[in-house]
Short mmCIF file of C-alpha atoms and ligand atoms in Angstrom, two decimals:
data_model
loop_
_atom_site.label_atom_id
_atom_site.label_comp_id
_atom_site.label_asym_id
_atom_site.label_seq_id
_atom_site.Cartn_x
_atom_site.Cartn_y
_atom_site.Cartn_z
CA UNK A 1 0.00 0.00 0.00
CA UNK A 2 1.35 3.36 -0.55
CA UNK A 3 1.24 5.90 2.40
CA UNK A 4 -0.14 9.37 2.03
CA UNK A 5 0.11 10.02 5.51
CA UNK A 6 2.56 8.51 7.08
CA UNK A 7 6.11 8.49 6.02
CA UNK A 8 7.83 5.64 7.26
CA UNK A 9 11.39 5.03 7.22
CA UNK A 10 13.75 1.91 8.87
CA UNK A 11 17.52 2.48 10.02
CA UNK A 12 19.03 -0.34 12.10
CA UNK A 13 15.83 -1.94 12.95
CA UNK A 14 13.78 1.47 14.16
CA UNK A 15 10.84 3.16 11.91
CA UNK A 16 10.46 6.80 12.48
CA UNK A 17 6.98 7.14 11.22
CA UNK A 18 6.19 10.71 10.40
CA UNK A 19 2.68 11.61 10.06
CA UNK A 20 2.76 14.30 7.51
CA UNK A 21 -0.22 16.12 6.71
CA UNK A 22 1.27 19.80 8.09
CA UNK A 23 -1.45 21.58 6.20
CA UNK A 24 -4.15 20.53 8.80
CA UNK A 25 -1.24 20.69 11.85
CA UNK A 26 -1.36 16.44 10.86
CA UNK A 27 -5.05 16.49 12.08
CA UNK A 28 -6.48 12.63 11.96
CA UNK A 29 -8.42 11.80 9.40
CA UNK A 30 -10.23 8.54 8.27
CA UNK A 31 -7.26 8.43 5.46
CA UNK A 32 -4.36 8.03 8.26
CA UNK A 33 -6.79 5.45 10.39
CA UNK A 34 -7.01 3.02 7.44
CA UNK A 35 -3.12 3.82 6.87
CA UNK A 36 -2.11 3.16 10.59
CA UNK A 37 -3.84 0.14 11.07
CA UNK A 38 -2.45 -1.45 7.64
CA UNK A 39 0.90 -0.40 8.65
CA UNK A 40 0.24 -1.72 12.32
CA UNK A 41 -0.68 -4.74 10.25
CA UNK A 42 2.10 -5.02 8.03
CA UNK A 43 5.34 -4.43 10.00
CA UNK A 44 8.02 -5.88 8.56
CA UNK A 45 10.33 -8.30 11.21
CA UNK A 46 13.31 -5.64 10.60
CA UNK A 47 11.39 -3.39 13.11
CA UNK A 48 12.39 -3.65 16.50
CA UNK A 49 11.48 -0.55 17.97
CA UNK A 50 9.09 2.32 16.58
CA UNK A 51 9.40 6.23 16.93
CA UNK A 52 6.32 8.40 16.17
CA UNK A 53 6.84 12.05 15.33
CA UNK A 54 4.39 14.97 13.55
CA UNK A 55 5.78 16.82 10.37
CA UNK A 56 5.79 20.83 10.81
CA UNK A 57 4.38 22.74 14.05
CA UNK A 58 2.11 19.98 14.89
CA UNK A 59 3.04 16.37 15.85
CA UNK A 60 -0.94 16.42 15.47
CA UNK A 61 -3.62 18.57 16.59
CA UNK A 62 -6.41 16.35 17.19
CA UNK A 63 -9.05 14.56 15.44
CA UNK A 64 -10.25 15.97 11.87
CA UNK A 65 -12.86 18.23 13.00
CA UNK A 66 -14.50 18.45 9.53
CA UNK A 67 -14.84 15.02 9.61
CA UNK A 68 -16.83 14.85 12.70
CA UNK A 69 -19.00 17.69 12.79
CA UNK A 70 -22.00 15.96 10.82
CA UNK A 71 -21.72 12.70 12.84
CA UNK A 72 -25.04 11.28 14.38
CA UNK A 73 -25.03 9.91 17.81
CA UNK A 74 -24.51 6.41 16.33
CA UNK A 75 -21.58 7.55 13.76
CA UNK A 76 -19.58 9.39 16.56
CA UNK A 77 -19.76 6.33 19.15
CA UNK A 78 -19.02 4.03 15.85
CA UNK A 79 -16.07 6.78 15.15
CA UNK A 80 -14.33 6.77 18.40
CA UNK A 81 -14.58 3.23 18.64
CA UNK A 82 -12.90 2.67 15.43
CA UNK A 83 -10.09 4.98 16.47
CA UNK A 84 -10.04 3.14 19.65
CA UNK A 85 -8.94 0.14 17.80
CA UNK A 86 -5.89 1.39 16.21
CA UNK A 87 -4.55 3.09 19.50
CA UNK A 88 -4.79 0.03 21.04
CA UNK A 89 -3.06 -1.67 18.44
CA UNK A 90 -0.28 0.76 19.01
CA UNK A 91 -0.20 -0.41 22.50
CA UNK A 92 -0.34 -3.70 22.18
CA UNK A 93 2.34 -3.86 19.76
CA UNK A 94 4.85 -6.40 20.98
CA UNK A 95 8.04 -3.88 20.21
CA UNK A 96 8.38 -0.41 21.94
CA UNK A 97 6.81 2.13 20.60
CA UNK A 98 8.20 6.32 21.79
CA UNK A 99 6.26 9.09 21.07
CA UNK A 100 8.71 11.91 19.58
CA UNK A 101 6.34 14.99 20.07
CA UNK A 102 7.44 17.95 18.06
CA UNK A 103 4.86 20.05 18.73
CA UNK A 104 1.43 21.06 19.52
CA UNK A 105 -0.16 16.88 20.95
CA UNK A 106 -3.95 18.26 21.37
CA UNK A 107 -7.26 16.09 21.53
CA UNK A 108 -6.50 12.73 19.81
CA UNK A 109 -2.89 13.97 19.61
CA UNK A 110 -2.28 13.53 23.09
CA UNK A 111 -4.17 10.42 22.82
CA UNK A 112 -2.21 9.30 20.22
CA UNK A 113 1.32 9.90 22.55
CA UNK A 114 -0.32 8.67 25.49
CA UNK A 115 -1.12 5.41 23.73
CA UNK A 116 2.99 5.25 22.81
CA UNK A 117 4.90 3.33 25.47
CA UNK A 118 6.32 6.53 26.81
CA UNK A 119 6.39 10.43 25.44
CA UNK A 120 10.08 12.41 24.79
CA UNK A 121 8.74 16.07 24.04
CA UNK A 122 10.38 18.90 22.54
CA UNK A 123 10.32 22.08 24.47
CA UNK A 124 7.99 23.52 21.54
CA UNK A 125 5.55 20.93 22.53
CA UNK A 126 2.52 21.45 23.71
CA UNK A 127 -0.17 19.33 25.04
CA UNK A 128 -3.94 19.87 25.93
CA UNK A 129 -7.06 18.00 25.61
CA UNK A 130 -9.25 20.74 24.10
CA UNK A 131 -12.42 18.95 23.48
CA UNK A 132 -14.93 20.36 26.18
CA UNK A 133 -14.42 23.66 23.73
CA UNK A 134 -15.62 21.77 20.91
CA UNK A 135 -18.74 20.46 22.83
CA UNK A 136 -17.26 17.07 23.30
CA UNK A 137 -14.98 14.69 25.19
CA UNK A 138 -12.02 12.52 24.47
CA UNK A 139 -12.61 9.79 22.84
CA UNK A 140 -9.63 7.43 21.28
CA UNK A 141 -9.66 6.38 25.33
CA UNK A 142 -7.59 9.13 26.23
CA UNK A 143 -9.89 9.72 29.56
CA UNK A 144 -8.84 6.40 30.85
CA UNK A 145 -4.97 6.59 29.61
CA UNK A 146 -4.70 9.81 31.01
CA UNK A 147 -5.90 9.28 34.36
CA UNK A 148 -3.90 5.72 34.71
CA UNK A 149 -1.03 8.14 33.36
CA UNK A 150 -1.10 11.33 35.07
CA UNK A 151 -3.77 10.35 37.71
CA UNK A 152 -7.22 11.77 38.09
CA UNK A 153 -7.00 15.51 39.20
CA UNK A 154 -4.23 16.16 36.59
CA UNK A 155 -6.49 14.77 33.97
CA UNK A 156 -10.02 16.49 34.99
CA UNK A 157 -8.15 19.25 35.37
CA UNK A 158 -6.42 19.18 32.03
CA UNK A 159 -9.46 18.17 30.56
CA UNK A 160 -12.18 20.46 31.97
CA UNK A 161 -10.04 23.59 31.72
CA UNK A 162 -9.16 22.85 28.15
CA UNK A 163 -5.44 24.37 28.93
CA UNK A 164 -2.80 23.57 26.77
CA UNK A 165 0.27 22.94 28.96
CA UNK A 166 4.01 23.09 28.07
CA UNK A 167 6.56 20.26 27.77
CA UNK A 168 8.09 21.09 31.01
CA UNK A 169 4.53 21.42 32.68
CA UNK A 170 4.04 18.24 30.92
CA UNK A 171 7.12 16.84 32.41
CA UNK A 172 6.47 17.87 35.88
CA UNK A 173 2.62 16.24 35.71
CA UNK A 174 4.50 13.07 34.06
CA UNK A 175 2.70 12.98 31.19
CA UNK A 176 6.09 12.84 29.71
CA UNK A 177 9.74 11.29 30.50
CA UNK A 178 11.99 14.11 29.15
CA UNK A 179 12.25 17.36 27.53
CA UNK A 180 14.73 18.09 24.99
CA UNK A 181 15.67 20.80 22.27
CA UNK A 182 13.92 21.13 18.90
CA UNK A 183 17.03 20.23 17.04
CA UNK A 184 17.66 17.63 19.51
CA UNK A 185 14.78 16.29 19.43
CA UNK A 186 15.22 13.07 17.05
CA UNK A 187 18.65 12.66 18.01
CA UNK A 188 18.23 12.21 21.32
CA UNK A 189 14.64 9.80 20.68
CA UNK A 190 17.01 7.66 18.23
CA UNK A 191 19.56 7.24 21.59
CA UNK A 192 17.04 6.33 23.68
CA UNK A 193 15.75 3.93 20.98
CA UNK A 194 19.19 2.38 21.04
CA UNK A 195 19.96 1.54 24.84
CA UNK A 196 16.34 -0.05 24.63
CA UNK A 197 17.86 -2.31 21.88
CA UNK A 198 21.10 -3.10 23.51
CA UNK A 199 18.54 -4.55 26.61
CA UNK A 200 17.55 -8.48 26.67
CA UNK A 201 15.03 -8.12 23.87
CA UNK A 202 12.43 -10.56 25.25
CA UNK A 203 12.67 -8.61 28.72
CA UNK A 204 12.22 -6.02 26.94
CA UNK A 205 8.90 -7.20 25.12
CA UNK A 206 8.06 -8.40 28.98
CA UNK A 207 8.12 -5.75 30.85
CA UNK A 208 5.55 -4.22 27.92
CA UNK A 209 3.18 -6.93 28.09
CA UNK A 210 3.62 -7.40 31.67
CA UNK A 211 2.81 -3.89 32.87
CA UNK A 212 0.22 -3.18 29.75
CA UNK A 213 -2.02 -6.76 31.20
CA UNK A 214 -1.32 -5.84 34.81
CA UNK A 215 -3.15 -2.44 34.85
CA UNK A 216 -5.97 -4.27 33.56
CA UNK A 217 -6.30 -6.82 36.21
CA UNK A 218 -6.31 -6.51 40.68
CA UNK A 219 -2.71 -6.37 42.21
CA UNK A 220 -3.08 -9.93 42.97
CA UNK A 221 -3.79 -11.17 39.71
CA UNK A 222 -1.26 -8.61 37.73
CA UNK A 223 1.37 -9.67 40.52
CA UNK A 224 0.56 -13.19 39.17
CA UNK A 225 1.00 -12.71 35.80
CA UNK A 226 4.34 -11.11 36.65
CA UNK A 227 6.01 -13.88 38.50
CA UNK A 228 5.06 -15.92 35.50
CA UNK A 229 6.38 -14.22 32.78
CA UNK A 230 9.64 -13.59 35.47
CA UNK A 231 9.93 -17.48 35.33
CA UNK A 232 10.20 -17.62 31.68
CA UNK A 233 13.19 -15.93 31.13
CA UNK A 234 14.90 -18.41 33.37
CA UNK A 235 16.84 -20.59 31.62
CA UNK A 236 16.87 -18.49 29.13
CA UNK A 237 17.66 -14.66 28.41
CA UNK A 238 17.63 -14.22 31.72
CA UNK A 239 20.62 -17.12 32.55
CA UNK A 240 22.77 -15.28 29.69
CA UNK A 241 22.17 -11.59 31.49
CA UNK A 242 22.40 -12.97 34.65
CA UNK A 243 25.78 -15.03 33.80
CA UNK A 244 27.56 -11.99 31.81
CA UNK A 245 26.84 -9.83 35.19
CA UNK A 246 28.91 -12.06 36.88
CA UNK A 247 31.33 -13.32 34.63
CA UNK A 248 32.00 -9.14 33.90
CA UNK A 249 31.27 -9.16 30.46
CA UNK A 250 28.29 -8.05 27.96
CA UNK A 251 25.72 -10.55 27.54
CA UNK A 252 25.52 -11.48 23.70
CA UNK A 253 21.64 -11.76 23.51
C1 HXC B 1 -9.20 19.85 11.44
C2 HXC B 1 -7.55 21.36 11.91
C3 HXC B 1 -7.44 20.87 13.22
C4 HXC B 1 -8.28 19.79 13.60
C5 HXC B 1 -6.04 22.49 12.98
N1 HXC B 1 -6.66 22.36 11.80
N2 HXC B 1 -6.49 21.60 13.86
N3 HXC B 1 -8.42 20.86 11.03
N4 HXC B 1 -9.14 19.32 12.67
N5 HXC B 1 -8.21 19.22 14.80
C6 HXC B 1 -6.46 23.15 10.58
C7 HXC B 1 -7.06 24.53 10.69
O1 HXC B 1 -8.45 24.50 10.43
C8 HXC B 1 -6.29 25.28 9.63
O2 HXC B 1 -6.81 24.95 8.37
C9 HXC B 1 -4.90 24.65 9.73
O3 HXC B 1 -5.07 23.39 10.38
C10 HXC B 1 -3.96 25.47 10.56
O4 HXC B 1 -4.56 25.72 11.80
P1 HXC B 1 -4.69 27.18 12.45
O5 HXC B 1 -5.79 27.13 13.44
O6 HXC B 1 -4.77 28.21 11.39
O7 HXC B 1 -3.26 27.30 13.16
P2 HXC B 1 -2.88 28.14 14.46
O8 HXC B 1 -3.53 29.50 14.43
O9 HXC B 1 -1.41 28.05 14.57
O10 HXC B 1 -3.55 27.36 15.69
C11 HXC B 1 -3.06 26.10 16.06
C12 HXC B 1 -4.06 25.38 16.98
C13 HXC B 1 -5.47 25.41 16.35
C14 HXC B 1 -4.08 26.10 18.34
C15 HXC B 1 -3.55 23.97 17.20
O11 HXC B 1 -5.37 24.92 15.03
C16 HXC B 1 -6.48 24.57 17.08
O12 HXC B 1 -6.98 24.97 18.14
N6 HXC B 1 -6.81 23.42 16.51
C17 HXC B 1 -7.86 22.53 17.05
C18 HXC B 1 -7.34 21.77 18.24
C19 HXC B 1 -8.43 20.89 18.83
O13 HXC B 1 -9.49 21.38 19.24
N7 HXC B 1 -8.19 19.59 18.86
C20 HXC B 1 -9.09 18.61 19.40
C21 HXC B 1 -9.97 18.13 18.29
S1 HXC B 1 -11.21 17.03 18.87
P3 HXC B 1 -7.03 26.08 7.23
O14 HXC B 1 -7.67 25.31 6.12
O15 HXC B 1 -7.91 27.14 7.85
O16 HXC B 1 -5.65 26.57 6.95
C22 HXC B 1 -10.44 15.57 19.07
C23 HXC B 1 -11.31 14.43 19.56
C24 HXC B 1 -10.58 13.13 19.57
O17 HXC B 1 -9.28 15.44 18.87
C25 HXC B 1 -11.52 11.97 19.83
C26 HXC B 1 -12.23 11.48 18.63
C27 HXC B 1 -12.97 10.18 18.85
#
């Protein structure tokens, strides 16, 4: 399939995907749903890690309000379900996946980072969920991901008040890890991209699956499913981490 929307492009096993549509600030449209979940779909085996970034001022500024504003009650449920879908893809994807937000993350923008594994801003970033001016809500889950994420008051707050926030009031709420410099920006995702790949690459997938099942379940349960995923990298990845430790050398994976 060729991409209109995204721009995807693989270096040493990580795709940068650039969403590129800088004449609506990369706004969502139906055209980059059916393009996200084919690429979601299609990912070749080279890709072991996957960056996210917005072309221009935006890394994207929400769902495509044109699209929307004619929906009936049964078309915008059907909608946000649908978009739904492909963010949860995103976080269910076995490999990491790091938001690189360039800019302005508002409405299903910061949805769309907050479904990434984790968010690296730049300090021209900005993030907001701006719906209740528009008359509506969240809606590609971002009222449950940002509440597990940034816990309850920062999220009714962000999301009743409608303010846009900076990356380093975005930092301090933790709705992202780090805040770097524009030009920095890629440079320093791609870095953090590569220590991830240098880790025990099934641990790695692990800790993903382990924490994304967990915050599903009760402690007990998600403390269950833990030990038994712990247990499987015994005698395996884990004996070859575990043995280079003390043998002081770097495990070979
Ligand atoms: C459609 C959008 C858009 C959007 C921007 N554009 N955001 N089009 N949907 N979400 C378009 C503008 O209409 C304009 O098109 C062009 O992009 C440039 O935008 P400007 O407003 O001229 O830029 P600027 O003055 O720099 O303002 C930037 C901005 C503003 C502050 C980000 O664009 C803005 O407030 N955008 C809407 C943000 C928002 O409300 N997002 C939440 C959407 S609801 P033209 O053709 O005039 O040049 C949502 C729900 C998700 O995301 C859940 C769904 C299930």
């Amino acid at each position: 399939m060729e991409y209109q929307i995204l721009h995807p492009s693989v270096t040493d096993g990580v795709m940068v995907l650039t969403i590129s549509r800088p004449q609506a600030l990369n706004a969502l449209n139906s055209l980059f749903f059916t393009e996200m979940d084919h690429l979601l779909s299609h990912l070749p085996q080279e890709v072991k890690i996957m960056v996210i970034t917005g072309e221009g001022k935006a890394f994207v500024a929400g769902a495509d309000i044109s699209e929307m504003v004619d929906k009936s009650q049964a078309e915008g449920e059907a909608f946000s379900l649908a978009g739904q879908a492909v963010f949860r893809k995103i976080e269910q994807l076995s490999i990491p996946v790091i938001a690189a937000v360039n800019g302005y993350a508002l409405g299903g923008g910061c949805e769309l980072a907050m479904a990434c594994d984790f968010r690296i801003a730049s300090t021209l970033a900005t993030f907001g969920q701006p719906e209740v001016n528009l008359g509506i809500i969240p809606g590609y889950a971002g009222t449950q991901r940002m509440s597990r994420l940034i816990g309850k008051g920062n999220a009714l707050y962000l999301m009743m008040t409608a303010t846009m926030i900076s990356a380093d009031e975005a930092l301090r709420m933790g709705l992202v890890q780090k805040v770097v410099a524009p030009e920095l920006l890629m440079e320093e995702t791609l870095k953090i991209a590569k220590t991830i790949l240098s880790k025990g690459p099934t641990a790695t997938k692990l800790v993903k699956e382990v924490v994304n099942l967990g915050l599903a379940m009760d402690f007990d349960a998600a403390s269950k499913q833990e030990a038994q995923r712990f247990g499987s990298l015994f005698k395996n990845e884990g004996e070859v981490g575990m043995r280079a430790f003390l043998e002081k050398r770097k495990p070979t994976w």
